[in-house]
Amino acid sequence: MYNYTHIQSSGVTDAKKEITMKKIIAMMLALMLVMTGIAVFTSCENDTPEETTTEAPTTEEATTEAPAPAVIKMATNAYFQPYEFYDGDQIVGIDAEIAAAIAEKLGMTLEIVDMEFDSIITAVNEGSVDFGMAGMTVTEDRQKEVDFSISYANGVQSIIVKEGSSITCADDLYAEGASYKVGVQLGTTGDIYATGDFGAENVTTYSNGNEAVLALLGGDVDCVIIDNEPAKALVAANKGLNILETAYANEDYAICVKKGNSELLAKIDQAIKDLTADGTIDAIIAKYIK
Ligand code: ARG
């Protein structure tokens, strides 16, 4: 159409016009043939069942074909700085950023759902979310309930005490005749280990680390056992607290998916590998942990 009008306005002869029209028609026919060919070719491809069911769309296809990318939901407990915490009404942090990078690799939009830490595994298994990411430690018991990705970070369980506390190292908690009250976040490894080591009667559980620290400041508990980086953030935000030098346990953090969801797990593992190889994960961690 455009070519034809252009030729007309430049005053070419009718004979030339006719030749040009013929060329255009010929080209259009050729184009139609090629397109039919493609259609036949693709429909033949689609006839192979394995290909349509097993072939996952590449990121490129997903972003160019779908104007609104599918949503992938992550469960977390956003009171765990620097892994997940609120900046205004936004959940930010190491996990939030790594998850966003993973979602991007999958061609999906990340949605973060904040909940109690000990609800995350249930939410993942019920399918109300696609995965859980919350500075979550891989433990044998949890591995019976959910499947874990490869690890993307390490954690250490630390002990927070009030300045001048008679607890000066982890061993003091186990000393002959010692009977200290320990504060923890409900359902965390700190809770699990402390309950195992000191008995449930000596452990008080709180909804998050901040509440546990307030209880420590108020004298309700003698120490708080929590992951090292959140411990540092809590000590920085509250006066009169110390982190003991001796760590309580070393751990690996990973993402959990519903047991048996090997398709999503494989994609997440691949994304973690790629984001580790290209330095993205290190850069995100370095942004939050100085
Ligand atoms: N690493 C510990 C665990 O897995 C504590 C994690 C707490 N995470 C959180 N977002 N509150 O049990």
Coordinates of C-alpha atoms in Angstrom, one line a residue, residues 73-80 84 86 91 111-134 136 185-186 207-208:
K73 CA 4.7 -16.2 45.0
M74 CA 7.3 -16.4 47.7
A75 CA 6.5 -16.8 51.4
T76 CA 8.8 -15.2 53.9
N77 CA 8.8 -13.7 57.4
A78 CA 10.0 -10.1 56.9
Y79 CA 11.4 -9.4 60.3
F80 CA 14.8 -10.7 59.6
E84 CA 14.0 -9.7 54.6
Y86 CA 10.4 -3.6 55.6
I91 CA 9.9 -5.9 51.6
E111 CA 5.1 -11.4 44.7
I112 CA 6.3 -11.6 48.4
V113 CA 3.8 -12.9 51.0
D114 CA 4.8 -12.0 54.6
M115 CA 3.7 -14.5 57.3
E116 CA 4.9 -16.1 60.6
F117 CA 8.1 -18.0 60.0
D118 CA 6.6 -21.3 61.2
S119 CA 3.7 -21.0 58.6
I120 CA 6.1 -20.9 55.6
I121 CA 6.5 -24.6 55.1
T122 CA 2.7 -25.2 55.5
A123 CA 2.0 -22.4 52.9
V124 CA 4.5 -24.0 50.5
N125 CA 2.9 -27.4 50.9
E126 CA -0.7 -26.2 50.6
G127 CA 0.3 -24.4 47.4
S128 CA -0.8 -20.9 48.4
V129 CA 2.7 -19.9 47.5
D130 CA 5.3 -21.3 45.1
F131 CA 8.3 -21.3 47.3
G132 CA 9.6 -20.2 50.7
M133 CA 12.7 -18.0 51.2
A134 CA 13.4 -16.7 54.6
M136 CA 15.7 -20.7 56.0
Q185 CA 11.9 -16.9 67.2
L186 CA 9.2 -19.6 67.1
S207 CA 6.9 -14.1 66.9
N208 CA 10.2 -12.5 65.7

